[in-house]
mmCIF file of C-alpha atoms in Angstrom:
data_model
loop_
_atom_site.group_PDB
_atom_site.id
_atom_site.type_symbol
_atom_site.label_atom_id
_atom_site.label_comp_id
_atom_site.label_asym_id
_atom_site.label_seq_id
_atom_site.Cartn_x
_atom_site.Cartn_y
_atom_site.Cartn_z
ATOM 1 C CA UNK A 1 29.525 17.451 138.420
ATOM 2 C CA UNK A 2 25.663 18.956 138.442
ATOM 3 C CA UNK A 3 25.533 22.731 136.266
ATOM 4 C CA UNK A 4 25.638 25.043 138.199
ATOM 5 C CA UNK A 5 22.929 26.987 136.653
ATOM 6 C CA UNK A 6 19.354 25.689 135.798
ATOM 7 C CA UNK A 7 17.666 26.516 132.467
ATOM 8 C CA UNK A 8 14.942 28.921 132.841
ATOM 9 C CA UNK A 9 10.844 27.838 132.164
ATOM 10 C CA UNK A 10 11.300 29.305 128.790
ATOM 11 C CA UNK A 11 14.627 27.816 127.961
ATOM 12 C CA UNK A 12 13.106 24.405 128.441
ATOM 13 C CA UNK A 13 10.015 25.671 126.242
ATOM 14 C CA UNK A 14 11.833 26.503 123.122
ATOM 15 C CA UNK A 15 13.965 23.784 123.616
ATOM 16 C CA UNK A 16 10.890 21.209 123.351
ATOM 17 C CA UNK A 17 10.060 23.285 120.450
ATOM 18 C CA UNK A 18 13.122 22.216 118.820
ATOM 19 C CA UNK A 19 12.389 18.901 118.768
ATOM 20 C CA UNK A 20 10.329 17.244 116.013
ATOM 21 C CA UNK A 21 7.581 16.402 118.199
ATOM 22 C CA UNK A 22 7.866 19.535 120.426
ATOM 23 C CA UNK A 23 6.597 21.896 117.417
ATOM 24 C CA UNK A 24 3.485 19.109 117.594
ATOM 25 C CA UNK A 25 3.213 19.463 121.318
ATOM 26 C CA UNK A 26 1.109 22.955 121.978
ATOM 27 C CA UNK A 27 -1.448 22.193 119.982
ATOM 28 C CA UNK A 28 -1.973 18.626 120.391
ATOM 29 C CA UNK A 29 -2.324 19.753 124.401
ATOM 30 C CA UNK A 30 -4.908 22.726 123.472
ATOM 31 C CA UNK A 31 -6.772 19.325 121.070
ATOM 32 C CA UNK A 32 -6.487 17.098 124.449
ATOM 33 C CA UNK A 33 -7.653 19.803 126.712
ATOM 34 C CA UNK A 34 -10.924 20.742 124.563
ATOM 35 C CA UNK A 35 -11.379 16.865 123.908
ATOM 36 C CA UNK A 36 -11.382 16.365 127.727
ATOM 37 C CA UNK A 37 -13.833 18.715 129.014
ATOM 38 C CA UNK A 38 -16.372 18.005 126.212
ATOM 39 C CA UNK A 39 -16.325 14.386 126.696
ATOM 40 C CA UNK A 40 -16.886 15.261 131.014
ATOM 41 C CA UNK A 41 -19.313 17.508 130.671
ATOM 42 C CA UNK A 42 -20.965 15.609 126.776
ATOM 43 C CA UNK A 43 -20.758 11.692 126.823
ATOM 44 C CA UNK A 44 -22.040 12.017 123.108
ATOM 45 C CA UNK A 45 -18.436 14.191 121.798
ATOM 46 C CA UNK A 46 -16.196 10.934 122.657
ATOM 47 C CA UNK A 47 -18.222 8.429 121.032
ATOM 48 C CA UNK A 48 -16.972 7.125 117.063
ATOM 49 C CA UNK A 49 -20.450 8.815 115.794
ATOM 50 C CA UNK A 50 -19.524 12.094 116.523
ATOM 51 C CA UNK A 51 -15.080 11.883 116.083
ATOM 52 C CA UNK A 52 -16.507 10.663 112.294
ATOM 53 C CA UNK A 53 -18.543 13.612 111.890
ATOM 54 C CA UNK A 54 -15.892 15.284 112.826
ATOM 55 C CA UNK A 55 -13.305 14.812 110.828
ATOM 56 C CA UNK A 56 -15.508 15.133 108.037
ATOM 57 C CA UNK A 57 -16.209 18.686 109.227
ATOM 58 C CA UNK A 58 -12.642 19.929 109.746
ATOM 59 C CA UNK A 59 -11.794 19.031 105.827
ATOM 60 C CA UNK A 60 -12.769 21.283 104.566
ATOM 61 C CA UNK A 61 -10.696 24.201 106.515
ATOM 62 C CA UNK A 62 -8.120 21.813 106.966
ATOM 63 C CA UNK A 63 -7.520 21.680 102.858
ATOM 64 C CA UNK A 64 -7.829 25.336 103.156
ATOM 65 C CA UNK A 65 -5.018 26.064 105.830
ATOM 66 C CA UNK A 66 -2.633 23.655 104.536
ATOM 67 C CA UNK A 67 -2.745 25.477 101.705
ATOM 68 C CA UNK A 68 -2.516 29.195 103.601
ATOM 69 C CA UNK A 69 0.738 27.392 105.944
ATOM 70 C CA UNK A 70 2.243 27.929 102.197
ATOM 71 C CA UNK A 71 2.304 31.659 101.954
ATOM 72 C CA UNK A 72 2.550 32.295 105.551
ATOM 73 C CA UNK A 73 5.612 30.177 105.910
ATOM 74 C CA UNK A 74 6.354 33.811 103.423
ATOM 75 C CA UNK A 75 5.178 36.281 105.399
ATOM 76 C CA UNK A 76 2.198 37.022 103.695
ATOM 77 C CA UNK A 77 -1.278 35.785 103.085
ATOM 78 C CA UNK A 78 -4.155 35.376 101.241
ATOM 79 C CA UNK A 79 -7.581 36.301 101.997
ATOM 80 C CA UNK A 80 -9.419 35.536 99.083
ATOM 81 C CA UNK A 81 -8.833 31.529 99.655
ATOM 82 C CA UNK A 82 -12.332 30.517 100.458
ATOM 83 C CA UNK A 83 -14.213 33.025 97.932
ATOM 84 C CA UNK A 84 -10.996 30.832 95.702
ATOM 85 C CA UNK A 85 -11.921 27.941 96.635
ATOM 86 C CA UNK A 86 -15.650 29.228 96.095
ATOM 87 C CA UNK A 87 -15.439 30.407 92.438
ATOM 88 C CA UNK A 88 -13.681 27.079 91.334
ATOM 89 C CA UNK A 89 -16.429 24.815 93.203
ATOM 90 C CA UNK A 90 -19.162 26.467 91.039
ATOM 91 C CA UNK A 91 -17.650 26.498 88.131
ATOM 92 C CA UNK A 92 -16.963 22.826 88.223
ATOM 93 C CA UNK A 93 -21.124 22.398 89.493
ATOM 94 C CA UNK A 94 -22.047 24.589 86.243
ATOM 95 C CA UNK A 95 -20.220 22.431 84.014
ATOM 96 C CA UNK A 96 -21.538 18.829 85.603
ATOM 97 C CA UNK A 97 -25.270 20.270 86.149
ATOM 98 C CA UNK A 98 -24.919 22.077 83.300
ATOM 99 C CA UNK A 99 -22.337 21.228 80.058
ATOM 100 C CA UNK A 100 -22.890 17.295 81.241
ATOM 101 C CA UNK A 101 -18.826 17.578 81.585
ATOM 102 C CA UNK A 102 -17.754 14.514 83.529
ATOM 103 C CA UNK A 103 -17.015 14.962 87.340
ATOM 104 C CA UNK A 104 -13.455 13.498 86.486
ATOM 105 C CA UNK A 105 -12.789 16.052 84.344
ATOM 106 C CA UNK A 106 -14.847 18.903 85.539
ATOM 107 C CA UNK A 107 -12.593 18.881 88.770
ATOM 108 C CA UNK A 108 -9.560 18.923 86.860
ATOM 109 C CA UNK A 109 -10.556 22.445 85.438
ATOM 110 C CA UNK A 110 -11.860 23.492 88.315
ATOM 111 C CA UNK A 111 -8.517 22.390 90.045
ATOM 112 C CA UNK A 112 -6.444 24.842 86.942
ATOM 113 C CA UNK A 113 -8.723 27.710 87.368
ATOM 114 C CA UNK A 114 -7.713 27.670 91.459
ATOM 115 C CA UNK A 115 -4.221 27.488 90.074
ATOM 116 C CA UNK A 116 -4.614 30.710 87.808
ATOM 117 C CA UNK A 117 -6.407 32.714 89.816
ATOM 118 C CA UNK A 118 -3.665 32.179 92.625
ATOM 119 C CA UNK A 119 -1.002 32.566 90.581
ATOM 120 C CA UNK A 120 -2.315 35.849 88.806
ATOM 121 C CA UNK A 121 -2.522 36.881 92.760
ATOM 122 C CA UNK A 122 1.005 36.125 93.532
ATOM 123 C CA UNK A 123 2.255 37.686 89.908
ATOM 124 C CA UNK A 124 0.756 41.249 91.176
ATOM 125 C CA UNK A 125 2.693 40.127 94.622
ATOM 126 C CA UNK A 126 6.142 39.732 93.429
ATOM 127 C CA UNK A 127 6.321 41.447 90.454
ATOM 128 C CA UNK A 128 4.149 44.439 90.593
ATOM 129 C CA UNK A 129 5.161 44.683 94.662
ATOM 130 C CA UNK A 130 1.492 45.083 95.954
ATOM 131 C CA UNK A 131 1.288 43.698 99.256
ATOM 132 C CA UNK A 132 -0.108 40.294 99.357
ATOM 133 C CA UNK A 133 -2.964 41.616 101.978
ATOM 134 C CA UNK A 134 -4.458 44.370 99.524
ATOM 135 C CA UNK A 135 -4.029 41.676 96.383
ATOM 136 C CA UNK A 136 -6.070 39.556 98.042
ATOM 137 C CA UNK A 137 -8.710 41.430 99.919
ATOM 138 C CA UNK A 138 -8.981 42.792 95.802
ATOM 139 C CA UNK A 139 -9.746 39.068 95.405
ATOM 140 C CA UNK A 140 -12.010 38.369 97.936
ATOM 141 C CA UNK A 141 -14.023 41.029 96.693
ATOM 142 C CA UNK A 142 -13.493 39.983 92.793
ATOM 143 C CA UNK A 143 -14.151 36.676 93.229
ATOM 144 C CA UNK A 144 -17.310 36.572 95.479
ATOM 145 C CA UNK A 145 -18.985 38.596 92.379
ATOM 146 C CA UNK A 146 -17.619 36.308 89.971
ATOM 147 C CA UNK A 147 -19.238 33.494 92.076
ATOM 148 C CA UNK A 148 -22.554 34.937 92.071
ATOM 149 C CA UNK A 149 -22.375 35.503 88.416
ATOM 150 C CA UNK A 150 -21.846 31.699 87.660
ATOM 151 C CA UNK A 151 -24.104 30.526 89.855
ATOM 152 C CA UNK A 152 -26.641 32.609 88.959
ATOM 153 C CA UNK A 153 -29.713 33.970 90.147
ATOM 154 C CA UNK A 154 -30.408 30.789 92.708
ATOM 155 C CA UNK A 155 -26.664 31.101 94.433
ATOM 156 C CA UNK A 156 -27.373 27.940 94.650
ATOM 157 C CA UNK A 157 -25.847 24.171 92.243
ATOM 158 C CA UNK A 158 -27.261 20.519 93.860
ATOM 159 C CA UNK A 159 -24.598 18.293 93.337
ATOM 160 C CA UNK A 160 -25.583 14.588 92.495
ATOM 161 C CA UNK A 161 -22.402 13.590 90.380
ATOM 162 C CA UNK A 162 -21.416 9.959 91.630
ATOM 163 C CA UNK A 163 -17.478 10.861 91.333
ATOM 164 C CA UNK A 164 -17.411 13.637 93.725
ATOM 165 C CA UNK A 165 -19.902 12.634 96.068
ATOM 166 C CA UNK A 166 -18.603 9.796 96.405
ATOM 167 C CA UNK A 167 -15.296 11.758 97.908
ATOM 168 C CA UNK A 168 -17.070 12.586 100.841
ATOM 169 C CA UNK A 169 -19.222 9.142 101.036
ATOM 170 C CA UNK A 170 -17.143 6.006 100.775
ATOM 171 C CA UNK A 171 -15.707 4.749 103.727
ATOM 172 C CA UNK A 172 -12.225 2.548 103.678
ATOM 173 C CA UNK A 173 -12.652 -1.219 104.216
ATOM 174 C CA UNK A 174 -11.662 -2.009 108.627
ATOM 175 C CA UNK A 175 -9.053 -4.509 106.610
ATOM 176 C CA UNK A 176 -7.516 -1.741 104.560
ATOM 177 C CA UNK A 177 -8.281 0.932 107.432
ATOM 178 C CA UNK A 178 -5.281 -1.390 109.205
ATOM 179 C CA UNK A 179 -3.273 -1.740 106.612
ATOM 180 C CA UNK A 180 -2.924 2.073 105.887
ATOM 181 C CA UNK A 181 -2.510 2.891 109.801
ATOM 182 C CA UNK A 182 0.778 0.928 109.527
ATOM 183 C CA UNK A 183 2.435 1.886 106.522
ATOM 184 C CA UNK A 184 2.399 5.044 108.108
ATOM 185 C CA UNK A 185 3.561 4.237 111.469
ATOM 186 C CA UNK A 186 5.937 2.293 109.674
ATOM 187 C CA UNK A 187 7.203 5.409 107.310
ATOM 188 C CA UNK A 188 6.912 7.411 109.988
ATOM 189 C CA UNK A 189 9.554 5.460 112.194
ATOM 190 C CA UNK A 190 11.708 5.320 108.888
ATOM 191 C CA UNK A 191 11.784 9.330 108.236
ATOM 192 C CA UNK A 192 12.391 9.526 112.073
ATOM 193 C CA UNK A 193 15.594 6.954 111.939
ATOM 194 C CA UNK A 194 16.573 8.784 108.601
ATOM 195 C CA UNK A 195 16.524 12.218 109.836
ATOM 196 C CA UNK A 196 18.127 10.601 113.328
ATOM 197 C CA UNK A 197 20.975 8.950 110.583
ATOM 198 C CA UNK A 198 21.156 12.737 108.757
ATOM 199 C CA UNK A 199 22.355 14.727 111.485
ATOM 200 C CA UNK A 200 24.956 12.397 112.910
ATOM 201 C CA UNK A 201 26.595 12.271 109.596
ATOM 202 C CA UNK A 202 26.987 15.920 109.090
ATOM 203 C CA UNK A 203 27.707 16.020 113.209
ATOM 204 C CA UNK A 204 24.472 17.962 114.346
ATOM 205 C CA UNK A 205 22.745 17.278 118.011
ATOM 206 C CA UNK A 206 20.785 14.400 117.602
ATOM 207 C CA UNK A 207 18.022 13.346 119.559
ATOM 208 C CA UNK A 208 17.514 10.822 122.489
ATOM 209 C CA UNK A 209 16.712 7.140 121.600
ATOM 210 C CA UNK A 210 14.532 7.589 124.443
ATOM 211 C CA UNK A 211 12.326 11.323 122.404
ATOM 212 C CA UNK A 212 13.168 9.318 119.496
ATOM 213 C CA UNK A 213 11.185 5.557 119.700
ATOM 214 C CA UNK A 214 8.665 7.786 122.408
ATOM 215 C CA UNK A 215 7.899 9.985 119.033
ATOM 216 C CA UNK A 216 6.992 6.895 116.960
ATOM 217 C CA UNK A 217 5.246 4.724 120.247
ATOM 218 C CA UNK A 218 3.374 7.954 120.364
ATOM 219 C CA UNK A 219 2.662 7.895 117.162
ATOM 220 C CA UNK A 220 1.463 4.356 116.921
ATOM 221 C CA UNK A 221 -0.695 5.121 119.807
ATOM 222 C CA UNK A 222 -2.746 7.318 117.415
ATOM 223 C CA UNK A 223 -3.058 6.043 114.299
ATOM 224 C CA UNK A 224 -4.043 2.566 115.951
ATOM 225 C CA UNK A 225 -6.709 4.402 118.054
ATOM 226 C CA UNK A 226 -8.225 6.576 115.769
ATOM 227 C CA UNK A 227 -8.766 3.422 113.063
ATOM 228 C CA UNK A 228 -10.042 1.515 115.401
ATOM 229 C CA UNK A 229 -12.543 4.687 116.365
ATOM 230 C CA UNK A 230 -13.631 5.585 112.841
ATOM 231 C CA UNK A 231 -13.982 1.309 112.210
ATOM 232 C CA UNK A 232 -16.211 1.329 115.375
ATOM 233 C CA UNK A 233 -18.629 3.415 113.195
ATOM 234 C CA UNK A 234 -18.517 3.279 109.502
ATOM 235 C CA UNK A 235 -14.397 2.903 108.500
ATOM 236 C CA UNK A 236 -11.687 5.539 107.494
ATOM 237 C CA UNK A 237 -13.538 7.916 104.969
ATOM 238 C CA UNK A 238 -11.395 8.277 101.584
ATOM 239 C CA UNK A 239 -11.649 11.757 102.543
ATOM 240 C CA UNK A 240 -9.480 11.810 105.516
ATOM 241 C CA UNK A 241 -6.885 9.393 103.639
ATOM 242 C CA UNK A 242 -7.024 11.548 100.442
ATOM 243 C CA UNK A 243 -6.224 14.950 103.160
ATOM 244 C CA UNK A 244 -3.268 12.928 104.844
ATOM 245 C CA UNK A 245 -1.567 11.800 101.508
ATOM 246 C CA UNK A 246 -1.842 15.753 100.247
ATOM 247 C CA UNK A 247 -0.445 17.199 104.035
ATOM 248 C CA UNK A 248 2.404 14.403 103.548
ATOM 249 C CA UNK A 249 3.490 15.496 99.891
ATOM 250 C CA UNK A 250 3.549 19.206 101.157
ATOM 251 C CA UNK A 251 5.015 18.306 103.876
ATOM 252 C CA UNK A 252 8.075 16.632 101.943
ATOM 253 C CA UNK A 253 7.530 19.923 99.504
ATOM 254 C CA UNK A 254 8.033 22.032 102.361
ATOM 255 C CA UNK A 255 11.120 20.264 103.989
ATOM 256 C CA UNK A 256 12.782 18.435 101.943
ATOM 257 C CA UNK A 257 13.446 20.162 99.013
ATOM 258 C CA UNK A 258 14.648 23.171 97.918
ATOM 259 C CA UNK A 259 11.746 24.882 97.045
ATOM 260 C CA UNK A 260 10.891 23.908 100.589
ATOM 261 C CA UNK A 261 13.843 25.157 102.286
ATOM 262 C CA UNK A 262 13.768 28.569 100.133
ATOM 263 C CA UNK A 263 10.128 29.653 101.798
ATOM 264 C CA UNK A 264 11.608 29.433 105.123
ATOM 265 C CA UNK A 265 14.133 31.415 104.308
ATOM 266 C CA UNK A 266 12.357 33.648 102.495
ATOM 267 C CA UNK A 267 10.245 34.125 104.911
ATOM 268 C CA UNK A 268 12.993 34.571 107.749
ATOM 269 C CA UNK A 269 14.580 36.591 105.692
ATOM 270 C CA UNK A 270 13.755 37.443 102.513
ATOM 271 C CA UNK A 271 17.315 40.351 101.399
ATOM 272 C CA UNK A 272 19.301 37.652 102.669
ATOM 273 C CA UNK A 273 17.149 34.919 100.391
ATOM 274 C CA UNK A 274 17.816 37.329 97.427
ATOM 275 C CA UNK A 275 21.468 37.730 98.392
ATOM 276 C CA UNK A 276 22.004 34.247 98.472
ATOM 277 C CA UNK A 277 21.357 33.785 94.609
ATOM 278 C CA UNK A 278 17.498 32.458 95.897
ATOM 279 C CA UNK A 279 14.815 33.678 93.178
ATOM 280 C CA UNK A 280 12.079 35.565 95.657
ATOM 281 C CA UNK A 281 9.760 36.695 93.191
ATOM 282 C CA UNK A 282 9.631 32.888 91.692
ATOM 283 C CA UNK A 283 9.183 31.501 95.033
ATOM 284 C CA UNK A 284 6.172 33.980 96.068
ATOM 285 C CA UNK A 285 4.218 33.259 92.457
ATOM 286 C CA UNK A 286 5.134 28.985 92.980
ATOM 287 C CA UNK A 287 3.604 29.659 96.774
ATOM 288 C CA UNK A 288 0.053 31.404 95.824
ATOM 289 C CA UNK A 289 0.119 29.171 93.310
ATOM 290 C CA UNK A 290 0.125 25.895 95.998
ATOM 291 C CA UNK A 291 -2.298 27.993 97.442
ATOM 292 C CA UNK A 292 -4.562 28.234 94.641
ATOM 293 C CA UNK A 293 -4.782 24.272 94.155
ATOM 294 C CA UNK A 294 -5.535 23.286 97.878
ATOM 295 C CA UNK A 295 -8.632 26.174 97.589
ATOM 296 C CA UNK A 296 -10.071 24.312 94.146
ATOM 297 C CA UNK A 297 -9.315 20.930 96.090
ATOM 298 C CA UNK A 298 -10.833 22.462 98.708
ATOM 299 C CA UNK A 299 -13.957 23.887 97.057
ATOM 300 C CA UNK A 300 -14.384 20.364 95.255
ATOM 301 C CA UNK A 301 -14.401 18.514 98.868
ATOM 302 C CA UNK A 302 -17.200 20.906 99.924
ATOM 303 C CA UNK A 303 -19.583 20.783 97.546
ATOM 304 C CA UNK A 304 -19.079 16.906 97.950
ATOM 305 C CA UNK A 305 -19.788 17.623 101.902
ATOM 306 C CA UNK A 306 -22.950 19.838 101.033
ATOM 307 C CA UNK A 307 -23.972 18.465 97.989
ATOM 308 C CA UNK A 308 -24.938 21.448 96.669
ATOM 309 C CA UNK A 309 -22.759 24.950 95.760
ATOM 310 C CA UNK A 310 -24.101 27.675 97.265
ATOM 311 C CA UNK A 311 -22.753 31.851 97.645
ATOM 312 C CA UNK A 312 -22.863 31.024 101.939
ATOM 313 C CA UNK A 313 -21.455 28.222 102.263
ATOM 314 C CA UNK A 314 -17.862 29.248 100.944
ATOM 315 C CA UNK A 315 -17.993 33.268 100.909
ATOM 316 C CA UNK A 316 -20.718 34.356 102.924
ATOM 317 C CA UNK A 317 -19.553 32.098 105.739
ATOM 318 C CA UNK A 318 -16.430 32.436 108.131
ATOM 319 C CA UNK A 319 -14.842 29.380 106.270
ATOM 320 C CA UNK A 320 -11.712 32.373 105.601
ATOM 321 C CA UNK A 321 -11.012 33.121 109.387
ATOM 322 C CA UNK A 322 -11.334 29.237 110.529
ATOM 323 C CA UNK A 323 -8.913 28.828 107.845
ATOM 324 C CA UNK A 324 -6.505 31.140 109.304
ATOM 325 C CA UNK A 325 -6.972 30.004 112.211
ATOM 326 C CA UNK A 326 -6.799 26.576 111.903
ATOM 327 C CA UNK A 327 -3.002 27.714 110.677
ATOM 328 C CA UNK A 328 -2.232 30.211 113.336
ATOM 329 C CA UNK A 329 -3.738 27.384 116.382
ATOM 330 C CA UNK A 330 -1.149 25.018 114.329
ATOM 331 C CA UNK A 331 1.980 27.368 114.904
ATOM 332 C CA UNK A 332 2.609 28.820 111.650
ATOM 333 C CA UNK A 333 4.394 32.038 112.488
ATOM 334 C CA UNK A 334 2.307 35.100 110.918
ATOM 335 C CA UNK A 335 5.967 37.048 110.587
ATOM 336 C CA UNK A 336 6.626 33.909 108.502
ATOM 337 C CA UNK A 337 9.903 31.837 108.664
ATOM 338 C CA UNK A 338 8.592 28.611 110.427
ATOM 339 C CA UNK A 339 5.265 26.625 110.527
ATOM 340 C CA UNK A 340 4.221 23.002 109.085
ATOM 341 C CA UNK A 341 1.670 22.030 107.566
ATOM 342 C CA UNK A 342 0.601 18.820 110.068
ATOM 343 C CA UNK A 343 -0.025 21.199 112.181
ATOM 344 C CA UNK A 344 -2.287 23.288 110.138
ATOM 345 C CA UNK A 345 -4.627 20.094 110.108
ATOM 346 C CA UNK A 346 -4.454 19.458 114.084
ATOM 347 C CA UNK A 347 -5.405 23.439 114.362
ATOM 348 C CA UNK A 348 -8.149 22.675 112.007
ATOM 349 C CA UNK A 349 -8.887 19.896 114.615
ATOM 350 C CA UNK A 350 -8.859 22.443 117.129
ATOM 351 C CA UNK A 351 -10.763 24.562 115.547
ATOM 352 C CA UNK A 352 -13.199 22.425 114.770
ATOM 353 C CA UNK A 353 -13.619 20.037 117.962
ATOM 354 C CA UNK A 354 -14.304 23.203 119.708
ATOM 355 C CA UNK A 355 -17.280 24.674 117.305
ATOM 356 C CA UNK A 356 -18.760 21.094 117.556
ATOM 357 C CA UNK A 357 -18.585 20.698 121.645
ATOM 358 C CA UNK A 358 -20.343 23.932 121.265
ATOM 359 C CA UNK A 359 -23.027 22.863 118.903
ATOM 360 C CA UNK A 360 -23.611 19.860 121.716
ATOM 361 C CA UNK A 361 -23.754 21.737 124.495
ATOM 362 C CA UNK A 362 -26.828 24.166 123.053
ATOM 363 C CA UNK A 363 -23.922 27.214 122.848
ATOM 364 C CA UNK A 364 -25.338 29.875 120.486
ATOM 365 C CA UNK A 365 -23.856 31.226 117.547
ATOM 366 C CA UNK A 366 -22.176 34.022 119.040
ATOM 367 C CA UNK A 367 -20.330 31.849 122.004
ATOM 368 C CA UNK A 368 -18.723 29.799 119.104
ATOM 369 C CA UNK A 369 -17.413 32.933 118.087
ATOM 370 C CA UNK A 370 -16.105 34.098 120.840
ATOM 371 C CA UNK A 371 -14.825 30.824 122.154
ATOM 372 C CA UNK A 372 -12.727 30.959 118.274
ATOM 373 C CA UNK A 373 -11.493 34.102 118.459
ATOM 374 C CA UNK A 374 -10.039 33.634 122.075
ATOM 375 C CA UNK A 375 -8.240 30.376 121.029
ATOM 376 C CA UNK A 376 -6.720 32.438 118.192
ATOM 377 C CA UNK A 377 -5.563 35.419 120.598
ATOM 378 C CA UNK A 378 -3.876 32.876 122.707
ATOM 379 C CA UNK A 379 -2.137 31.324 119.937
ATOM 380 C CA UNK A 380 -0.573 34.355 118.162
ATOM 381 C CA UNK A 381 0.620 35.882 121.751
ATOM 382 C CA UNK A 382 2.047 32.430 121.955
ATOM 383 C CA UNK A 383 3.809 32.941 119.116
ATOM 384 C CA UNK A 384 4.556 36.033 119.554
ATOM 385 C CA UNK A 385 5.926 35.771 123.380
ATOM 386 C CA UNK A 386 7.929 32.505 121.691
ATOM 387 C CA UNK A 387 9.868 34.644 119.095
ATOM 388 C CA UNK A 388 10.634 37.246 121.801
ATOM 389 C CA UNK A 389 12.295 34.530 123.608
ATOM 390 C CA UNK A 390 14.283 32.870 120.602
ATOM 391 C CA UNK A 391 15.335 36.529 119.875
ATOM 392 C CA UNK A 392 16.643 37.093 123.632
ATOM 393 C CA UNK A 393 18.559 33.964 123.461
ATOM 394 C CA UNK A 394 20.817 35.056 120.421
#
């Protein structure tokens, strides 16, 4: 017997988003549209060489976007993340170039500084009650000044340390790249089937087997195609492996741990989370600490990528807006309670691909800013419409 009521488009869209693949669908479609357009208009865009540098160029934005996603899940924001990244990179550069500190130790000190600065802001938000927008706006201004103080009168320090430079210059052997791709596909498949088993044990609605196998096959195609493309140029950059590893770790934290579930609960309704016994203040402080860690790592990656640390590269450019935009384009809600660190990486690729394609086509800086703003506005509009549709069905 056929149902007499057909699902509307909004209902079908909501059901798609509720599947594991559905959360990635909008940003994947946007990324595919950008690649197809520039692939037709600029043949060099789809070359292995261009993809290699596209991934490298998107790494700093992606690292910061993953961190920002953590506080956005709470419904907060961190406007100081790029400035924090710059301060940490500047301290690391000074320690290496002027104090003779070994590269690995200088990186650890920079990460500790990032965690400290962000945790301090989290304490002001959680315990003093100052809105995160105000606290991090003050941090943005203050940390920019601190970065200038650390860098000195020249405003830039060259980075020649082999350990730091190796983060973005080392590539993996082709065989190791294929092995990592196979391991990632296997891990994804095991995680998908384990999730299905857990849902069955809890009596929850299951995904169709065709959908489940389709997700695994789709992921396998993407993984092996990426490896084949990068291996045809220089190989998989070590930086890409490190970023995927960090994102996988934070993805596990946000989806499979009590702390991660608390992030979504507080972002959805902080008062309800408090009433069921969650320590909302501790959760907020911890979330800001994670952002500080990722900001410091982004600073280290930027110093390695640019072979220098300068004010304009971190605090004087569009890095902050691109990082926040990547998280939002990836589907993380500005209202809290919904998002994914994996989507933030895809959002960074959307912004990077758009900028890369416009550069190849000879577009001006003004055109790049306008296109980026339009995509960001569209992403927020989709988020608002989706939330409105969900609330009306309840």
